[in-house]
CSV table of N, CA and C in Angstrom, one decimal:
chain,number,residue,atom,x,y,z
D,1,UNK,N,4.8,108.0,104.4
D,1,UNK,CA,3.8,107.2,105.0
D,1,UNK,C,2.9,108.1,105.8
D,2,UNK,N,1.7,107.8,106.1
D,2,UNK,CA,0.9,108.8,106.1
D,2,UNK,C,0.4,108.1,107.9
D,3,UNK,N,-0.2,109.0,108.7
D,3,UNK,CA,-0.4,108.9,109.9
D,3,UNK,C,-1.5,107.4,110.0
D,4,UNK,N,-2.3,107.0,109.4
D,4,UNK,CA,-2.6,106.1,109.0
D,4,UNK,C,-2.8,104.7,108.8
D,5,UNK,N,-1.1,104.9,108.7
D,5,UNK,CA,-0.4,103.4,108.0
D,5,UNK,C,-0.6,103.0,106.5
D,6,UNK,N,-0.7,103.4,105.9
D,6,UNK,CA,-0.9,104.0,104.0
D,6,UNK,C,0.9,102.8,103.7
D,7,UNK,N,0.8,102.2,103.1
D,7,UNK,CA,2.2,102.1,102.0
D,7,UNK,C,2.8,102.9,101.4
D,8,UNK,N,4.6,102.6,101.9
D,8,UNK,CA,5.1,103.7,101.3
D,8,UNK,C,5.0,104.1,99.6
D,9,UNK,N,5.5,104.7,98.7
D,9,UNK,CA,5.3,104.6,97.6
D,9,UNK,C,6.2,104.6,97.1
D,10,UNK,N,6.7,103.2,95.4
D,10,UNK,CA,7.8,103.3,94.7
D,10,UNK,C,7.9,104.7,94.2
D,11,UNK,N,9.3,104.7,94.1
D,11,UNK,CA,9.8,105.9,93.4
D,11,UNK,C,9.9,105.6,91.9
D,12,UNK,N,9.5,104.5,91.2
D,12,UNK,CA,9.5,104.4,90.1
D,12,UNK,C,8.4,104.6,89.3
D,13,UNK,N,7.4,103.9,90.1
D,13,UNK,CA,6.0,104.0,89.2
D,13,UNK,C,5.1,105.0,90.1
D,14,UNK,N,5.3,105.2,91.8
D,14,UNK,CA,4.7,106.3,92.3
D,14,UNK,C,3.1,105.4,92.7
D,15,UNK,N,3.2,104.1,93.0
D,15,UNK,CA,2.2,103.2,93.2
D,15,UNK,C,2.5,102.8,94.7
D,16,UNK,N,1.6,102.6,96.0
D,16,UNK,CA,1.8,101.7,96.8
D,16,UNK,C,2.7,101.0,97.0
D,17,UNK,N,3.8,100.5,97.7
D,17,UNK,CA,4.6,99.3,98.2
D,17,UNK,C,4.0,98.5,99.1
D,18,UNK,N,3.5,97.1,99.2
D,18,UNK,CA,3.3,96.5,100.3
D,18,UNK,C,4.1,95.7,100.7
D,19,UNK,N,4.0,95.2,101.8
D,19,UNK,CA,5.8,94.4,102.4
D,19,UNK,C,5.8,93.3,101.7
D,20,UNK,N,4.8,92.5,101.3
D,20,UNK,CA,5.0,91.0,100.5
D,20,UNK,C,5.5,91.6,98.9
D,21,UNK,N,5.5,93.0,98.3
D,21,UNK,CA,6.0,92.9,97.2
D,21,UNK,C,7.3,93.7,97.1
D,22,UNK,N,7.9,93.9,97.9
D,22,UNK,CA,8.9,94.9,98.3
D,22,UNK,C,10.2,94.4,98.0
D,23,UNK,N,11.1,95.0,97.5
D,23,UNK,CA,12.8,95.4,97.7
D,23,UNK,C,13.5,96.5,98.0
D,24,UNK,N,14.1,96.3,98.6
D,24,UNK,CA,15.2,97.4,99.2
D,24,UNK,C,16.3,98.0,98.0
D,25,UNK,N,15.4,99.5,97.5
D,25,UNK,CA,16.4,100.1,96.0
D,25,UNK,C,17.8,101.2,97.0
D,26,UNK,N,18.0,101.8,96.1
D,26,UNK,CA,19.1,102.9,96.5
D,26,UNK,C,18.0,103.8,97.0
D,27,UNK,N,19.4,104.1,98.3
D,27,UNK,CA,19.3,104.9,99.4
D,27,UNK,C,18.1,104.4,100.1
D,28,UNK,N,18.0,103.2,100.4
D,28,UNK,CA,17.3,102.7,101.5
D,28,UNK,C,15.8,102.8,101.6
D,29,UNK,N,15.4,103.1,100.1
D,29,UNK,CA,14.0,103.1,100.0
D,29,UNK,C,13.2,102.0,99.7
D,30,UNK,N,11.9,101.8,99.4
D,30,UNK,CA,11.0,100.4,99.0
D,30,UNK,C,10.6,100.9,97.7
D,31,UNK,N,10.9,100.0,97.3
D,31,UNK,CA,10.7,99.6,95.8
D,31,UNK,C,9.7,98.4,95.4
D,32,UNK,N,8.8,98.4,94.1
D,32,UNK,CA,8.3,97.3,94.0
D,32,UNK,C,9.4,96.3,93.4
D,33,UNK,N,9.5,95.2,93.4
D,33,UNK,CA,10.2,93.7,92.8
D,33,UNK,C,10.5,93.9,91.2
D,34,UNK,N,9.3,94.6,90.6
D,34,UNK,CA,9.2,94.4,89.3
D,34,UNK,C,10.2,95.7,89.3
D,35,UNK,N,9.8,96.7,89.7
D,35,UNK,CA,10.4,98.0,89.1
D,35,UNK,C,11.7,98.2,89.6
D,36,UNK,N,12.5,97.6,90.4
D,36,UNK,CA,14.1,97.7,90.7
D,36,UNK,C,14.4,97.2,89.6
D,37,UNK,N,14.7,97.7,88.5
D,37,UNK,CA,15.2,97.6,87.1
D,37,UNK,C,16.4,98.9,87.2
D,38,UNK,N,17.5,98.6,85.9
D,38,UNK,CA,18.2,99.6,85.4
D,38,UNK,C,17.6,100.5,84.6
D,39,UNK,N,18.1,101.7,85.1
D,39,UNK,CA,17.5,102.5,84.5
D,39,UNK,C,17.8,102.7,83.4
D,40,UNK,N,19.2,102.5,82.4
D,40,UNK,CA,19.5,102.4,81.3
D,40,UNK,C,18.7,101.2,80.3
D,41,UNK,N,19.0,100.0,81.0
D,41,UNK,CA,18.9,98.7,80.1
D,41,UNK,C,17.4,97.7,80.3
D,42,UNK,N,17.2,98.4,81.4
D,42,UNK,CA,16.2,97.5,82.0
D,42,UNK,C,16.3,96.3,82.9
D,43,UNK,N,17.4,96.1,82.8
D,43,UNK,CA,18.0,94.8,84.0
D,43,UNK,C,17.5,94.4,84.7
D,44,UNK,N,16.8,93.2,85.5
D,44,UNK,CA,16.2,93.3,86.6
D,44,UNK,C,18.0,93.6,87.7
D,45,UNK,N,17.6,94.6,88.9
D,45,UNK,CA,18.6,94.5,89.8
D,45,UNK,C,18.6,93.7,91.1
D,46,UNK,N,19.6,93.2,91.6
D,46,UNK,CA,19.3,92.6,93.0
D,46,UNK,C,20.5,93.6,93.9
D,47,UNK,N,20.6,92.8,95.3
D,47,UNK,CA,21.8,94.4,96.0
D,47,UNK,C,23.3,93.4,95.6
D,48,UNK,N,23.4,92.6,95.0
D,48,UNK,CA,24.5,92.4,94.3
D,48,UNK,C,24.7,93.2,93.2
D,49,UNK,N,23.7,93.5,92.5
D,49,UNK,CA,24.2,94.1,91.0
D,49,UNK,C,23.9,95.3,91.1
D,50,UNK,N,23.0,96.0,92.4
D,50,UNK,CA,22.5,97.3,92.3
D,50,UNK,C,23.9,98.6,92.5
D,51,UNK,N,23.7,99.7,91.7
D,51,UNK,CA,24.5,100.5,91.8
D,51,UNK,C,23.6,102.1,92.1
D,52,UNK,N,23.4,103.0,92.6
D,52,UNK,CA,23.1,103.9,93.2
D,52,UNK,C,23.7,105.1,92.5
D,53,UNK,N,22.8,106.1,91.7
D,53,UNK,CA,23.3,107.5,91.6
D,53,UNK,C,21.8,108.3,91.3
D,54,UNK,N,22.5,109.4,92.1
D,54,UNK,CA,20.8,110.4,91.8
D,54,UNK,C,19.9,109.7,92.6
D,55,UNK,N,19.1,108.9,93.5
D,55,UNK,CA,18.4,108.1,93.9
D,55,UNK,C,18.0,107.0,92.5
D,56,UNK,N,18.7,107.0,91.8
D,56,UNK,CA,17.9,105.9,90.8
D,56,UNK,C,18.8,104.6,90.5
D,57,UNK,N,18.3,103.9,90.0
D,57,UNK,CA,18.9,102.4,90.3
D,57,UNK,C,19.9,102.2,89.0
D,58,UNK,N,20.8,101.5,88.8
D,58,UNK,CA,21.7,101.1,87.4
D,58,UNK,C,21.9,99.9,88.1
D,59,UNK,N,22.5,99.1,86.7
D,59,UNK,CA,23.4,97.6,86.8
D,59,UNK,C,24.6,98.2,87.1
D,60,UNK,N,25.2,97.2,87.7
D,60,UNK,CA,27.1,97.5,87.2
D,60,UNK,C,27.5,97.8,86.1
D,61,UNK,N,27.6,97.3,84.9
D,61,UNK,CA,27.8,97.8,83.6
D,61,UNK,C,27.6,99.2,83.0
D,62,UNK,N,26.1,99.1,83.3
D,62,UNK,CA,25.5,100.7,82.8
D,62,UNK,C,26.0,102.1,83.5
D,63,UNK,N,26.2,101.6,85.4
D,63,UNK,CA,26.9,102.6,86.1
D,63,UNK,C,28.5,103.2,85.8
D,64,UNK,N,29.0,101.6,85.4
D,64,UNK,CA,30.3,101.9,84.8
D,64,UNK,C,30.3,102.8,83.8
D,65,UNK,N,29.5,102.4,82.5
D,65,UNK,CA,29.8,103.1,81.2
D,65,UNK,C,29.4,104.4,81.4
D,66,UNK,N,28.3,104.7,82.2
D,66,UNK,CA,27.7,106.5,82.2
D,66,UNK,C,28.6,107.5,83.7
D,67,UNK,N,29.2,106.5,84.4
D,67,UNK,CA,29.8,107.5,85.6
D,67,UNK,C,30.9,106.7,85.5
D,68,UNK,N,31.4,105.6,85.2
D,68,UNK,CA,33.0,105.2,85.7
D,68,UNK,C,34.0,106.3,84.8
D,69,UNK,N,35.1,105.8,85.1
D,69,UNK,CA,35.9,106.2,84.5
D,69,UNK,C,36.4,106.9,82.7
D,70,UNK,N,36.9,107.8,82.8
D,70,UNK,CA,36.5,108.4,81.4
D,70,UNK,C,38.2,108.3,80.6
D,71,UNK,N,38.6,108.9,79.7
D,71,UNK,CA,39.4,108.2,78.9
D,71,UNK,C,40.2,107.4,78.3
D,72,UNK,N,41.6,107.7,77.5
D,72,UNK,CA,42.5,106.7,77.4
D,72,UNK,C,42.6,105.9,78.2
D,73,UNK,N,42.7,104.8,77.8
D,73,UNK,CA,43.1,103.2,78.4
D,73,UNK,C,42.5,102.4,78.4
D,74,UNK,N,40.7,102.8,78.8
D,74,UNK,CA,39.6,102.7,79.4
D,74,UNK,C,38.6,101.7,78.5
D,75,UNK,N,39.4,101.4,77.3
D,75,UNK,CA,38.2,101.4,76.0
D,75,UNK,C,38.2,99.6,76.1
D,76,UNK,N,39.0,99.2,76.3
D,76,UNK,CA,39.5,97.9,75.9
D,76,UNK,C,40.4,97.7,74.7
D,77,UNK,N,40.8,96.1,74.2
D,77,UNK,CA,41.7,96.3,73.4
D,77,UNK,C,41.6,95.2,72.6
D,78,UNK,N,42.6,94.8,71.9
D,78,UNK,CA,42.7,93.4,71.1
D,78,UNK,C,43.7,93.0,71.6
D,79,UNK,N,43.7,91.9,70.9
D,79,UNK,CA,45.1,90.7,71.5
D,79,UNK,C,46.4,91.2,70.8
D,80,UNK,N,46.4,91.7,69.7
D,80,UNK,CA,47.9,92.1,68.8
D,80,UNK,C,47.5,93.6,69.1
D,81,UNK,N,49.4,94.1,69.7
D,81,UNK,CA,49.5,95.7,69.9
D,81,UNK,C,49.7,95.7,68.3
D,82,UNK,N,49.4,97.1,68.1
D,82,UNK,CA,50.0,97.4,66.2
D,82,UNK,C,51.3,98.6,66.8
D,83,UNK,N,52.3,98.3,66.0
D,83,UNK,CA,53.2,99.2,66.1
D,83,UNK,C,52.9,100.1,65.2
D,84,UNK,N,52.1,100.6,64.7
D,84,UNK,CA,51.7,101.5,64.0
D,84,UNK,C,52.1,101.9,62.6
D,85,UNK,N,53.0,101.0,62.2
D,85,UNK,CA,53.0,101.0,60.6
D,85,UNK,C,52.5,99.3,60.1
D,86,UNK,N,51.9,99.3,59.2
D,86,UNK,CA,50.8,98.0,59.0
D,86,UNK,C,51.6,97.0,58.3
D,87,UNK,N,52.9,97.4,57.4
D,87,UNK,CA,53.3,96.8,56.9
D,87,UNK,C,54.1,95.9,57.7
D,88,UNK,N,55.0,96.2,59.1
D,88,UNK,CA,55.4,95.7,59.7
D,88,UNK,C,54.6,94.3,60.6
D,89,UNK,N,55.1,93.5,61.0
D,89,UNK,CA,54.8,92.3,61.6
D,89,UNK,C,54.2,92.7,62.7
D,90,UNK,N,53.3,92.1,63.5
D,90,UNK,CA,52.7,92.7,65.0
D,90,UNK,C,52.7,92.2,65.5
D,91,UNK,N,53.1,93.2,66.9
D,91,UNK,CA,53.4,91.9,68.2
D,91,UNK,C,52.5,91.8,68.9
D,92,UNK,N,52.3,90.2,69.5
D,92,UNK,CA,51.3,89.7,70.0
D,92,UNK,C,51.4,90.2,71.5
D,93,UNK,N,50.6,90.3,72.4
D,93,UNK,CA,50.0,90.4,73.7
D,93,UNK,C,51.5,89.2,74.6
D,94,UNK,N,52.1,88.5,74.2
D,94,UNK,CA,52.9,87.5,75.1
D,94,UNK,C,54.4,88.0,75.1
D,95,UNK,N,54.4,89.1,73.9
D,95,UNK,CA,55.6,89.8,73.6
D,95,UNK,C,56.5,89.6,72.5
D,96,UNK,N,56.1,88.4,72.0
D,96,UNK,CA,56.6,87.4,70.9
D,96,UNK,C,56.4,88.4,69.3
D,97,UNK,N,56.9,88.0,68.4
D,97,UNK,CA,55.9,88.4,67.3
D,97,UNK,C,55.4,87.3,66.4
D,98,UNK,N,54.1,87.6,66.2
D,98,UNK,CA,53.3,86.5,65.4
D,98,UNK,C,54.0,85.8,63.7
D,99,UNK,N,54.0,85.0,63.7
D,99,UNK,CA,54.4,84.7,62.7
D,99,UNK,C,53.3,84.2,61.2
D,100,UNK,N,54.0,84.6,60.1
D,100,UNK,CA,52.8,84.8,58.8
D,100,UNK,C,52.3,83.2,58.8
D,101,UNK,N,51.0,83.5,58.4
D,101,UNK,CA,50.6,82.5,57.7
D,101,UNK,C,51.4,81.4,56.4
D,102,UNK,N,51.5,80.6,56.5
D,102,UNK,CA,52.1,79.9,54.6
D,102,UNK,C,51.5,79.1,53.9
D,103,UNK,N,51.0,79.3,52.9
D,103,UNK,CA,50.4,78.3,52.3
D,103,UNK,C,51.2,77.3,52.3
D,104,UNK,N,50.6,76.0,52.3
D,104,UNK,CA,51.1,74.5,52.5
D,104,UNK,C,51.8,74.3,51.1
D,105,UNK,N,52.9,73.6,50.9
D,105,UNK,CA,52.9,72.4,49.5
D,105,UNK,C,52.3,71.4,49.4
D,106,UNK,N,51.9,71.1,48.0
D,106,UNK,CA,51.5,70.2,47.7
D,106,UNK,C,52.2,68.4,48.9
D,107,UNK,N,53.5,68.4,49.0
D,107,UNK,CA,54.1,67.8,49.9
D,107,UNK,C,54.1,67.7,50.9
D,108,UNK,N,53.6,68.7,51.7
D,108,UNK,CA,53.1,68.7,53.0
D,108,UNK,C,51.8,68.5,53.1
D,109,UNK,N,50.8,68.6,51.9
D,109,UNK,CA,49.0,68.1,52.5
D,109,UNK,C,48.9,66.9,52.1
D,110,UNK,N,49.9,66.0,51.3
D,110,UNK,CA,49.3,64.9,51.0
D,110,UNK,C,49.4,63.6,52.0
D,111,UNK,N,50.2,64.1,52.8
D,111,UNK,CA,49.7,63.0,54.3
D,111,UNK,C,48.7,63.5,55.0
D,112,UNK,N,48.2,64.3,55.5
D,112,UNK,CA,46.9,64.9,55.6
D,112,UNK,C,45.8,64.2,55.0
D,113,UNK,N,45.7,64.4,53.3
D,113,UNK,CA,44.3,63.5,52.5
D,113,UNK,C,44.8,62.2,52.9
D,114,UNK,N,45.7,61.7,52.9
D,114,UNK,CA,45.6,60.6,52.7
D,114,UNK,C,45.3,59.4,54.0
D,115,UNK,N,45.5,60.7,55.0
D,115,UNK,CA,45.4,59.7,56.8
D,115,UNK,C,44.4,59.5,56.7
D,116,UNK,N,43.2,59.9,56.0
D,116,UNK,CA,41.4,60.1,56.3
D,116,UNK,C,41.3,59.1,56.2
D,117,UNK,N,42.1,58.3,55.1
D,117,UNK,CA,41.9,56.8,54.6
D,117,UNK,C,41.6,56.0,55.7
D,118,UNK,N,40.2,55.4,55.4
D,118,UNK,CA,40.2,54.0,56.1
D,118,UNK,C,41.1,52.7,56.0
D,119,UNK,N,41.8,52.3,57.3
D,119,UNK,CA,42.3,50.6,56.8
D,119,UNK,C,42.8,50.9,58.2
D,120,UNK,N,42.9,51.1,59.1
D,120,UNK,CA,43.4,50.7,60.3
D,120,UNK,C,44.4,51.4,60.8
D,121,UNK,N,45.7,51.0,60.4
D,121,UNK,CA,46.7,52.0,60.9
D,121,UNK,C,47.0,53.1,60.0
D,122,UNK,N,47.5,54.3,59.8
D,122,UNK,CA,47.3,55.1,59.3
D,122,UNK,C,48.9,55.2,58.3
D,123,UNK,N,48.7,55.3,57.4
D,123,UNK,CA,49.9,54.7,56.4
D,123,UNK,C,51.2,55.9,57.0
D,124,UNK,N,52.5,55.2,56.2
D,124,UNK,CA,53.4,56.4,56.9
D,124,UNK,C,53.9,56.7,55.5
D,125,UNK,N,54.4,58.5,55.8
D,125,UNK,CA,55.0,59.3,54.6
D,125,UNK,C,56.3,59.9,55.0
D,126,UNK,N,57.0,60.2,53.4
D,126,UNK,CA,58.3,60.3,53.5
D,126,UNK,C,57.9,61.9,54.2
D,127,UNK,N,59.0,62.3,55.0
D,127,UNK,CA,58.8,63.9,55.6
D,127,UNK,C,59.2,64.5,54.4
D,128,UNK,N,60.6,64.0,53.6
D,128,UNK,CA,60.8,64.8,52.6
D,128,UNK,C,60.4,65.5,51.3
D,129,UNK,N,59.6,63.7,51.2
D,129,UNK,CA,58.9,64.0,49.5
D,129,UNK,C,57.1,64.1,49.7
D,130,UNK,N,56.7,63.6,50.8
D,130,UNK,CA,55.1,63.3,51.6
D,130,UNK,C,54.9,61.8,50.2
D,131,UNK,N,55.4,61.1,49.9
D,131,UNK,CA,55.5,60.1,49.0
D,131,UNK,C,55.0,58.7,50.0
D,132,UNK,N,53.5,58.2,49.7
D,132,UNK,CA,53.0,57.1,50.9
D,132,UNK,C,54.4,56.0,51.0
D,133,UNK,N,54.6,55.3,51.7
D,133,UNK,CA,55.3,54.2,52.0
D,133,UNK,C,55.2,53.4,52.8
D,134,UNK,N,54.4,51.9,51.5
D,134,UNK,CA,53.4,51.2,53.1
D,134,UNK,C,54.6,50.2,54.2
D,135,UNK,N,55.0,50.6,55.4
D,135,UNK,CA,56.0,49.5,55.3
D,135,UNK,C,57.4,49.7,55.7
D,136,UNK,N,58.0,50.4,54.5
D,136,UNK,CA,59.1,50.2,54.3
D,136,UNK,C,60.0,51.0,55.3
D,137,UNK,N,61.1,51.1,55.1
D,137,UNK,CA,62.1,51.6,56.3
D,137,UNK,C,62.9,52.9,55.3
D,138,UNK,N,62.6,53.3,53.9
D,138,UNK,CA,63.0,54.3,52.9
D,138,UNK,C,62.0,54.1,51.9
D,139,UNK,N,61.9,55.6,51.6
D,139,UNK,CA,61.4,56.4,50.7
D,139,UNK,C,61.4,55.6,49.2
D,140,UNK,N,60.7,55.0,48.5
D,140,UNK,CA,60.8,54.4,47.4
D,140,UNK,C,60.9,55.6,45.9
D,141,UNK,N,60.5,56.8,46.2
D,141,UNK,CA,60.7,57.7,45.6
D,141,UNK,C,62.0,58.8,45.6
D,142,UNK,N,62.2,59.1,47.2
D,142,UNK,CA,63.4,60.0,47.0
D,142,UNK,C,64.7,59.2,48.1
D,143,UNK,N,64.5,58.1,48.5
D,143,UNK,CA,64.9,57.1,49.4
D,143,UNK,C,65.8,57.4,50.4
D,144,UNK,N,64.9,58.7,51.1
D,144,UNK,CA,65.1,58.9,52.0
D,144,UNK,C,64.7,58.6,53.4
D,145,UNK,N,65.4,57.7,54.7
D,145,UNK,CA,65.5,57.0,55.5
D,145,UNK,C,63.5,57.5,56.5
D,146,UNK,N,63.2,56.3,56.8
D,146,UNK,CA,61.7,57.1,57.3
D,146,UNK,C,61.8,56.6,58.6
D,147,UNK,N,61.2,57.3,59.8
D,147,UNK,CA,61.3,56.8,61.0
D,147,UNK,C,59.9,56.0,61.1
């Protein structure tokens, strides 16, 4: 600031600061509003999100990825560990191991199509045979007891 009374000057653009357009960047200097940006991404920053290195401004994120912490561990992960042979089953994140996919039988989807059916109550099927049975208290096909 000059004997004067002159505005200080952004360190970003190297323009005048005047107090109605001013923010407070790293290390306690004045900045214009527009130009407290990340210096990686562009971000607008506020002193919630501002992070400080070199006198220049970063997000949280960007300060993370270019000064935080460096190696293993660090990367993130997925939900299934792999025990490292692919053939083997993989265990899930809860400790459990995941179990395969099965394709359905034909016996097991046909109460499925058939609940879509309109009429009100939704008809009941044998568990055994998936054989409709409107009604009844046994299976008219494999006459096995139905709850």
């Amino acid at each position: 600031m000059s004997k004067f009374g002159a505005a200080k000057k952004c360190p970003r653009c190297g323009k005048s600061v005047y107090f109605a357009e001013r923010a407070l960047g790293p290390g306690g200097t004045d900045w214009h509003k527009s130009c407290l940006t990340c210096k990686d991404c562009n971000k607008r920053v506020d002193s919630t999100t501002l992070a400080d290195h070199g006198g220049e401004a970063y997000c949280k994120n960007c300060y993370g990825k270019n000064f935080g912490p460096k190696g293993f561990g660090y990367g993130g992960g997925g939900a299934i560990m792999h025990t490292g042979d692919q053939a083997k089953t993989p265990v899930n994140a809860g400790g459990g191991t995941s179990s395969p996919v099965r394709a359905s039988s034909p016996a097991s989807s046909a109460p499925a199509a058939a609940s879509s059916t309109s009429g009100g109550a939704a008809p009941k099927f044998c568990p055994q045979c998936g054989t409709p049975a409107a009604g009844a208290k046994f299976c008219p096909q494999c006459g096995n007891k139905l709850a």
